[in-house]
Amino acid sequence: MNINVGDNKMELNGRDDLKRPLLEPSDSVCVTIPEPVDKLEKKRTVMFKIGNIKCASCVTSIESVLGEINGVESVSVSPIHGYAAIEYVPKLVNPKIIKETIEDAGFPVKEFSEQQIAVCRLRIKGMACTSCSESLERALKFLDGVKKAVVGLALEEAKVHFDPNVTDSDRIIEAIEDAGFGADLISSGNEANKVHLKLEGVSSVEDMNTIKSYLESAIGVNHVEMDLEEKMATVNYDPDFTGPRSIIEAVQEVAHGSYKASLYIPPRQRETEQHHEINNYRNQFLLSCLFSVPLFIFSMVLPMLPPFGDWLVYKIYNMFTVGLLLRWVLCTPVQFIVGRRFYKGSYHALRLKSANMDVLVAMGTNAAYFYSVYVAIMSLSSDTFNGQDFFETSAMLISFILLGKYLEVLAKGKTSDALAKLTDLAPDSACLLILDDDGNVVSEVAISTQLIQRNDVIKIIPGEKVPVDGIVTDGQSYVNESMITGEAQPIAKKPGDKVIGGTMNENGCLLVKATHVGSETALSQIVQLVEAAQLARAPIQKIADRISRFFVPAIVLTAFITWLGWLIPGVIGIYPKHWIPKGMDKFELALQFGISVLVVACPCALGLATPTAVMVATGKGASLGVLIKGGNALEKAHKVKAIVFDKTGTLTVGKPEVVNVMLFSSVSMEDFCDVAIAAEANSQHPIAKAFLEHARKLRQKIESNRQSNNQHVTEAKDFEVHPGTGVSGKVGDKMVLVGNKRLMQTYNVTVGPEIEGYISEHEQQARTCVLVSIDGKIAGAFAVTDPVKPEANNVILYLRSMGISSIMVTGDNWATATAIAKEVGIEKVIAETDPIGKADRIKDLQMRGLTVAMVGDGINDSPALVAADVGMAIGAGTDVAIEAADIVLIKSNLEDVVTAIDLSRKTISRIWLNYVWALGYNILGVPVAAGILYPFTGVRLPPWLAGACMAASSLSVVCSSLLLQSYRKSWVFQDTKIGHSHCFKST
């Protein structure tokens, strides 16, 4: 059906977008709405490489057999390359059936590599220890279509790579729930450039289809999902063509403004889930206390305070007392209502042929509860039976475990504090400038930061945060970037300079043109990188994984042996009767020791030892300007024994500057500068730009000393670039050459001994000499160098003190490389090598048994960054280098090389300390719980106290990891007004 409401055509995100008022309603619009299509009928395409295709008849055969399959929409086969592209409806057929049909027709399918791989992130609920995460990973990997699954225990998230032709996120969630865990979808597919809209004026499916069809026809819109129940729309878009504001305008233009749309910001799931989990454990603990505190008073306190507790021993029937009845009644809700979570966890773990903490708790509390029920029944049926019940043991054990879990989730929430702080850096709103055709400001509009589109011009006043990444178009100011880069000093910004979203404008007013918005901003990229790092599993985690596989069965066996070890000697009479506490018998004493062993053992502490430390370390590193891409990089960095540095842009600043100017004729410095500026003005060479900047400053200084303002410079005529040697041109009536010695020789300009000496002297100091000739005579020269970073020498010295050797690898000549290496203190130099050669040198070092790190910044460093055990990319480097690296140094400061290695060493040390806490606790706790000290000291560990100790062990490990938040850089480089001083500081 067609609806014609006007003749005007809507234009999205064109140049005129910024010239119109925000969300301006359109007077008329033309809308074409197709018939509604069932969203399950979406089509997908799969590609195969097919063998034995010899002629056109083979192609016809394949196309005909596939055309008979219900659900196959189209088939395209290339007889030359043997590729087949098949479009199909997933609801009716899947790639496996298509592949089998081709093979049944006699054509082998050689490749099935063109599968689409989708990724989804899920929030996981109910994981207690590493056994839980392992069993869930196994369950996910068994699911048809899942290619890879990673479950993070501390982060409580799962990242699943799957074939969307075979399964989807809903089935994955079902599989997780079948495994006994809760799951919520965090993101699915490409979450970049997605906007959520709240719709008004929508009341039917027809309304939703109208909006959906119109949006799907809009330029730059990739995918639209509608939710009638919530009246929501989720739109994926291409930021090069459209943006959130344009999409909102599009909705409001449908059907002459009958519908309204507004930006919807979904609540942060992580924070919401954390609060929910904390509140859940707190409420469960308080509910258990409602029963277990009175139970404790009736069983432990009042019997010790006669005559207040005398009524508790009043016999209701036979030996069944009032106290026993009260304890039974108070314990039962705790055991089966509050403790239901342990039964559910145990059931699902055992169903997956695994065992976790829930199994131990359920076994221990059940043994105490059902033995107590046996005592109660025997007391009812006999007037001579005298037994000790353990109702208070069961209830208090559950209460203490819940208290421990409550404190643990509180502490675990703090492990992601650094990430939360990064997320909060971006401001909620921004001031958008509306421009007219001439670029003049018409009005200012306050909008949500999430509505900013590429090429928008934003006004940022002093004290405001920069909302998105962009380029300064007007104004000057100082911007504090410490929250992103860790750089303490504010950075001066002027037109043309880049600004980073989330940084603070200090004093001046800036106009910024948005270049990166949404998930493309540096801040969003950092957050995504840190989240991925926290989910990645460190190799050291395998220790806990191996132990967890046999830990619970071993504890169950130990508990059974402990029970038998106390029961059999008691029955035989090996140990004296006075060892048995008053009111107990041999069986009850043995049972208490067995229960204590079950509940004192803690697999949770082992599982949390590595991921909590990695979470805190990666978050802390990000706040210091060091992005560590996961536990693997963190673990390898602590083993580094050799670091290979690139030269240009890594050890050096990467920007040439003039360090010396010398005149060799009677030409004045003023005339020399004028002539050289005129000749170099049109050159784009970095050295030319460096000289122009220096010469102009020198010229301004001369003019200011003379108190005159005559800075007119004649433009060069007949300008010509001589590749590899320099430039030439006429300045006035003078012929000017600016270049190296080869250019002078080409034009037969004599280079005398004095000039040769000048060139030789500066080349030995890694400087490039540029000669300036006027009318066939050298008038002067200037020396250009890429200066060494001020901190480079100190970094090399400190690395040496850490037992790490430094090597420089560069494609530059040996003379320059040797001079730079000598200046920074590097003894081993490899020069004149290509990118592949750099990677080969690293492999040579690795063959000697060294763990090698590579620090670089350019595309040419990418092979070496990948070849190294740890690749470190300078933040100001290319995207390719940053992508290839394991660690990114945001500030481009070499000090952070030390920070990265030092932080990794302290993190790995903390992980080992966590293992000492966890393993040491179990190694000491289990024998004490089994009663090893009881014969000598009379000290035993009651089950409820053993449960409290178990909870405390997990808490101690998390708190130990949290201490990494107090990490400070191990050394400080300081510049003083007098000169340079270096101060070493120990943590």
mmCIF file of C-alpha atoms in Angstrom, residues 594-809:
data_model
loop_
_atom_site.group_PDB
_atom_site.id
_atom_site.type_symbol
_atom_site.label_atom_id
_atom_site.label_comp_id
_atom_site.label_asym_id
_atom_site.label_seq_id
_atom_site.Cartn_x
_atom_site.Cartn_y
_atom_site.Cartn_z
ATOM 1 C CA GLY A 594 33.003 -35.010 58.748
ATOM 2 C CA ILE A 595 30.622 -32.068 58.257
ATOM 3 C CA SER A 596 33.335 -29.583 59.248
ATOM 4 C CA VAL A 597 35.657 -31.015 56.568
ATOM 5 C CA LEU A 598 32.910 -30.718 53.941
ATOM 6 C CA VAL A 599 32.142 -27.083 54.639
ATOM 7 C CA VAL A 600 35.597 -25.739 55.526
ATOM 8 C CA ALA A 601 37.050 -26.527 52.076
ATOM 9 C CA CYS A 602 36.710 -23.630 49.648
ATOM 10 C CA PRO A 603 37.102 -24.057 45.878
ATOM 11 C CA CYS A 604 35.795 -20.485 45.375
ATOM 12 C CA ALA A 605 38.949 -18.848 46.703
ATOM 13 C CA LEU A 606 41.058 -20.737 44.134
ATOM 14 C CA GLY A 607 38.761 -19.713 41.296
ATOM 15 C CA LEU A 608 38.858 -16.030 42.258
ATOM 16 C CA ALA A 609 42.644 -15.828 42.752
ATOM 17 C CA THR A 610 43.525 -14.982 39.126
ATOM 18 C CA PRO A 611 40.502 -13.213 37.551
ATOM 19 C CA THR A 612 40.025 -10.705 40.376
ATOM 20 C CA ALA A 613 43.704 -9.700 40.231
ATOM 21 C CA VAL A 614 43.580 -9.388 36.421
ATOM 22 C CA MET A 615 40.416 -7.252 36.657
ATOM 23 C CA VAL A 616 41.968 -4.837 39.130
ATOM 24 C CA ALA A 617 45.322 -4.699 37.297
ATOM 25 C CA THR A 618 43.855 -4.022 33.837
ATOM 26 C CA GLY A 619 41.561 -1.346 35.279
ATOM 27 C CA LYS A 620 44.431 0.266 37.186
ATOM 28 C CA GLY A 621 46.647 0.093 34.106
ATOM 29 C CA ALA A 622 43.986 1.868 32.033
ATOM 30 C CA SER A 623 43.790 4.671 34.597
ATOM 31 C CA LEU A 624 47.591 5.078 34.309
ATOM 32 C CA GLY A 625 47.514 5.195 30.501
ATOM 33 C CA VAL A 626 48.598 1.569 29.971
ATOM 34 C CA LEU A 627 46.057 -0.641 28.168
ATOM 35 C CA ILE A 628 46.794 -4.326 28.742
ATOM 36 C CA LYS A 629 44.910 -6.644 26.389
ATOM 37 C CA GLY A 630 44.161 -9.506 28.767
ATOM 38 C CA GLY A 631 45.705 -11.853 31.277
ATOM 39 C CA ASN A 632 47.933 -13.528 28.684
ATOM 40 C CA ALA A 633 49.748 -10.253 27.932
ATOM 41 C CA LEU A 634 49.928 -9.490 31.649
ATOM 42 C CA GLU A 635 51.520 -12.838 32.425
ATOM 43 C CA LYS A 636 54.028 -12.738 29.556
ATOM 44 C CA ALA A 637 55.103 -9.168 30.377
ATOM 45 C CA HIS A 638 56.390 -10.190 33.810
ATOM 46 C CA LYS A 639 58.805 -12.660 32.171
ATOM 47 C CA VAL A 640 60.356 -10.136 29.751
ATOM 48 C CA LYS A 641 64.153 -10.222 29.726
ATOM 49 C CA ALA A 642 64.844 -8.228 26.538
ATOM 50 C CA ILE A 643 63.081 -5.237 25.003
ATOM 51 C CA VAL A 644 63.509 -4.286 21.353
ATOM 52 C CA PHE A 645 62.898 -0.588 20.641
ATOM 53 C CA ASP A 646 62.120 0.960 17.287
ATOM 54 C CA LYS A 647 63.941 4.285 16.801
ATOM 55 C CA THR A 648 61.794 6.830 14.988
ATOM 56 C CA GLY A 649 58.739 7.867 16.995
ATOM 57 C CA THR A 650 59.577 5.464 19.827
ATOM 58 C CA LEU A 651 62.975 6.430 21.238
ATOM 59 C CA THR A 652 62.782 9.719 19.351
ATOM 60 C CA VAL A 653 59.979 12.283 19.254
ATOM 61 C CA GLY A 654 59.209 11.495 15.602
ATOM 62 C CA LYS A 655 59.120 15.163 14.598
ATOM 63 C CA PRO A 656 62.261 16.806 13.112
ATOM 64 C CA GLU A 657 63.491 20.063 14.605
ATOM 65 C CA VAL A 658 66.321 22.448 13.771
ATOM 66 C CA VAL A 659 69.111 22.359 16.346
ATOM 67 C CA ASN A 660 71.778 24.473 14.636
ATOM 68 C CA VAL A 661 72.047 27.204 11.967
ATOM 69 C CA MET A 662 75.423 28.299 10.540
ATOM 70 C CA LEU A 663 76.261 31.058 8.005
ATOM 71 C CA PHE A 664 79.147 30.532 5.563
ATOM 72 C CA SER A 665 78.980 33.902 3.757
ATOM 73 C CA SER A 666 78.428 37.598 4.341
ATOM 74 C CA VAL A 667 74.647 37.191 3.965
ATOM 75 C CA SER A 668 72.840 38.410 7.089
ATOM 76 C CA MET A 669 70.759 35.993 9.182
ATOM 77 C CA GLU A 670 67.653 38.007 8.293
ATOM 78 C CA ASP A 671 68.239 37.667 4.537
ATOM 79 C CA PHE A 672 69.237 34.009 4.942
ATOM 80 C CA CYS A 673 65.926 33.276 6.709
ATOM 81 C CA ASP A 674 63.904 35.228 4.122
ATOM 82 C CA VAL A 675 65.478 33.413 1.180
ATOM 83 C CA ALA A 676 65.185 29.967 2.772
ATOM 84 C CA ILE A 677 61.563 30.538 3.851
ATOM 85 C CA ALA A 678 60.628 31.621 0.332
ATOM 86 C CA ALA A 679 62.321 28.572 -1.205
ATOM 87 C CA GLU A 680 60.874 26.027 1.259
ATOM 88 C CA ALA A 681 57.370 27.540 1.569
ATOM 89 C CA ASN A 682 55.793 25.128 -0.942
ATOM 90 C CA SER A 683 57.625 21.998 0.186
ATOM 91 C CA GLN A 684 55.733 19.306 2.108
ATOM 92 C CA HIS A 685 58.830 17.471 3.365
ATOM 93 C CA PRO A 686 58.991 17.092 7.200
ATOM 94 C CA ILE A 687 62.493 18.620 7.275
ATOM 95 C CA ALA A 688 61.258 21.615 5.261
ATOM 96 C CA LYS A 689 58.386 22.101 7.682
ATOM 97 C CA ALA A 690 60.778 21.928 10.655
ATOM 98 C CA PHE A 691 63.073 24.557 9.093
ATOM 99 C CA LEU A 692 60.145 26.834 8.164
ATOM 100 C CA GLU A 693 58.914 26.784 11.741
ATOM 101 C CA HIS A 694 62.393 27.511 13.109
ATOM 102 C CA ALA A 695 63.197 30.217 10.523
ATOM 103 C CA ARG A 696 59.932 32.047 11.103
ATOM 104 C CA LYS A 697 60.532 32.111 14.856
ATOM 105 C CA LEU A 698 64.097 33.339 14.265
ATOM 106 C CA ARG A 699 62.811 36.004 11.861
ATOM 107 C CA GLN A 700 60.217 37.179 14.425
ATOM 108 C CA LYS A 701 62.934 37.403 17.080
ATOM 109 C CA ILE A 702 65.117 39.575 14.793
ATOM 110 C CA GLU A 703 62.178 41.856 13.976
ATOM 111 C CA SER A 704 61.204 42.226 17.636
ATOM 112 C CA ASN A 705 64.764 43.190 18.564
ATOM 113 C CA ARG A 706 64.681 45.883 15.879
ATOM 114 C CA GLN A 707 61.146 46.894 16.985
ATOM 115 C CA SER A 708 59.978 46.781 13.362
ATOM 116 C CA ASN A 709 57.224 44.749 11.755
ATOM 117 C CA ASN A 710 58.447 44.235 8.211
ATOM 118 C CA GLN A 711 58.001 40.480 7.688
ATOM 119 C CA HIS A 712 57.110 40.436 4.004
ATOM 120 C CA VAL A 713 58.776 37.509 2.241
ATOM 121 C CA THR A 714 58.949 37.186 -1.538
ATOM 122 C CA GLU A 715 57.461 33.959 -2.918
ATOM 123 C CA ALA A 716 59.760 31.687 -4.914
ATOM 124 C CA LYS A 717 59.207 31.384 -8.669
ATOM 125 C CA ASP A 718 60.063 28.403 -10.861
ATOM 126 C CA PHE A 719 59.782 26.202 -7.748
ATOM 127 C CA GLU A 720 60.958 22.647 -8.364
ATOM 128 C CA VAL A 721 61.213 19.594 -6.111
ATOM 129 C CA HIS A 722 64.238 17.313 -6.573
ATOM 130 C CA PRO A 723 63.231 13.963 -4.968
ATOM 131 C CA GLY A 724 65.759 12.750 -2.437
ATOM 132 C CA THR A 725 67.957 15.852 -2.640
ATOM 133 C CA GLY A 726 65.985 19.097 -2.046
ATOM 134 C CA VAL A 727 64.235 22.012 -3.803
ATOM 135 C CA SER A 728 65.158 24.946 -6.049
ATOM 136 C CA GLY A 729 63.555 28.204 -7.138
ATOM 137 C CA LYS A 730 64.043 31.899 -7.872
ATOM 138 C CA VAL A 731 63.586 34.341 -4.994
ATOM 139 C CA GLY A 732 63.548 37.772 -6.566
ATOM 140 C CA ASP A 733 66.487 37.740 -8.950
ATOM 141 C CA LYS A 734 68.452 35.156 -6.963
ATOM 142 C CA MET A 735 68.713 31.437 -7.760
ATOM 143 C CA VAL A 736 68.263 29.493 -4.499
ATOM 144 C CA LEU A 737 68.992 25.830 -3.787
ATOM 145 C CA VAL A 738 67.999 24.160 -0.493
ATOM 146 C CA GLY A 739 69.016 20.531 -0.040
ATOM 147 C CA ASN A 740 71.759 18.040 0.664
ATOM 148 C CA LYS A 741 75.303 17.781 -0.702
ATOM 149 C CA ARG A 742 74.161 15.784 -3.751
ATOM 150 C CA LEU A 743 71.897 18.660 -4.871
ATOM 151 C CA MET A 744 74.817 21.071 -4.621
ATOM 152 C CA GLN A 745 77.031 18.764 -6.655
ATOM 153 C CA THR A 746 74.306 18.422 -9.315
ATOM 154 C CA TYR A 747 74.322 22.216 -9.758
ATOM 155 C CA ASN A 748 78.159 22.398 -9.526
ATOM 156 C CA VAL A 749 78.094 24.334 -6.260
ATOM 157 C CA THR A 750 81.416 24.036 -4.449
ATOM 158 C CA VAL A 751 81.301 22.456 -0.979
ATOM 159 C CA GLY A 752 84.434 23.636 0.809
ATOM 160 C CA PRO A 753 86.375 21.949 3.638
ATOM 161 C CA GLU A 754 84.743 24.118 6.286
ATOM 162 C CA ILE A 755 81.309 23.019 5.124
ATOM 163 C CA GLU A 756 82.443 19.376 4.830
ATOM 164 C CA GLY A 757 83.643 19.559 8.443
ATOM 165 C CA TYR A 758 80.283 20.982 9.536
ATOM 166 C CA ILE A 759 78.416 18.148 7.778
ATOM 167 C CA SER A 760 80.698 15.446 9.220
ATOM 168 C CA GLU A 761 80.466 16.820 12.766
ATOM 169 C CA HIS A 762 76.669 16.838 12.784
ATOM 170 C CA GLU A 763 76.208 13.493 11.033
ATOM 171 C CA GLN A 764 78.178 11.888 13.862
ATOM 172 C CA GLN A 765 75.511 13.267 16.193
ATOM 173 C CA ALA A 766 72.664 11.691 14.136
ATOM 174 C CA ARG A 767 71.754 15.025 12.509
ATOM 175 C CA THR A 768 70.796 15.747 8.900
ATOM 176 C CA CYS A 769 72.541 18.755 7.343
ATOM 177 C CA VAL A 770 70.677 20.928 4.818
ATOM 178 C CA LEU A 771 72.692 23.415 2.726
ATOM 179 C CA VAL A 772 71.356 26.710 1.330
ATOM 180 C CA SER A 773 72.985 28.058 -1.854
ATOM 181 C CA ILE A 774 72.371 31.569 -3.258
ATOM 182 C CA ASP A 775 73.525 32.215 -6.819
ATOM 183 C CA GLY A 776 75.937 29.268 -6.854
ATOM 184 C CA LYS A 777 77.562 29.901 -3.438
ATOM 185 C CA ILE A 778 76.693 28.216 -0.164
ATOM 186 C CA ALA A 779 75.332 30.931 2.099
ATOM 187 C CA GLY A 780 74.665 28.767 5.126
ATOM 188 C CA ALA A 781 73.419 25.469 6.495
ATOM 189 C CA PHE A 782 71.166 24.134 9.181
ATOM 190 C CA ALA A 783 71.231 20.839 11.088
ATOM 191 C CA VAL A 784 68.010 18.941 11.704
ATOM 192 C CA THR A 785 67.500 16.071 14.094
ATOM 193 C CA ASP A 786 64.677 13.937 15.390
ATOM 194 C CA PRO A 787 65.314 14.597 19.093
ATOM 195 C CA VAL A 788 65.487 11.777 21.584
ATOM 196 C CA LYS A 789 62.615 11.692 24.044
ATOM 197 C CA PRO A 790 63.741 13.281 27.324
ATOM 198 C CA GLU A 791 62.842 10.215 29.372
ATOM 199 C CA ALA A 792 64.503 7.661 27.043
ATOM 200 C CA ASN A 793 67.902 7.524 28.771
ATOM 201 C CA ASN A 794 66.362 7.137 32.203
ATOM 202 C CA VAL A 795 64.019 4.385 31.003
ATOM 203 C CA ILE A 796 66.926 2.376 29.581
ATOM 204 C CA LEU A 797 68.870 2.767 32.848
ATOM 205 C CA TYR A 798 65.916 1.647 34.937
ATOM 206 C CA LEU A 799 65.203 -1.343 32.700
ATOM 207 C CA ARG A 800 68.813 -2.385 33.160
ATOM 208 C CA SER A 801 68.334 -2.214 36.934
ATOM 209 C CA MET A 802 65.325 -4.531 36.501
ATOM 210 C CA GLY A 803 67.516 -7.081 34.727
ATOM 211 C CA ILE A 804 66.132 -6.300 31.265
ATOM 212 C CA SER A 805 68.442 -5.688 28.298
ATOM 213 C CA SER A 806 67.526 -3.079 25.676
ATOM 214 C CA ILE A 807 68.109 -3.420 21.922
ATOM 215 C CA MET A 808 67.435 -0.901 19.152
ATOM 216 C CA VAL A 809 66.269 -2.109 15.735
#
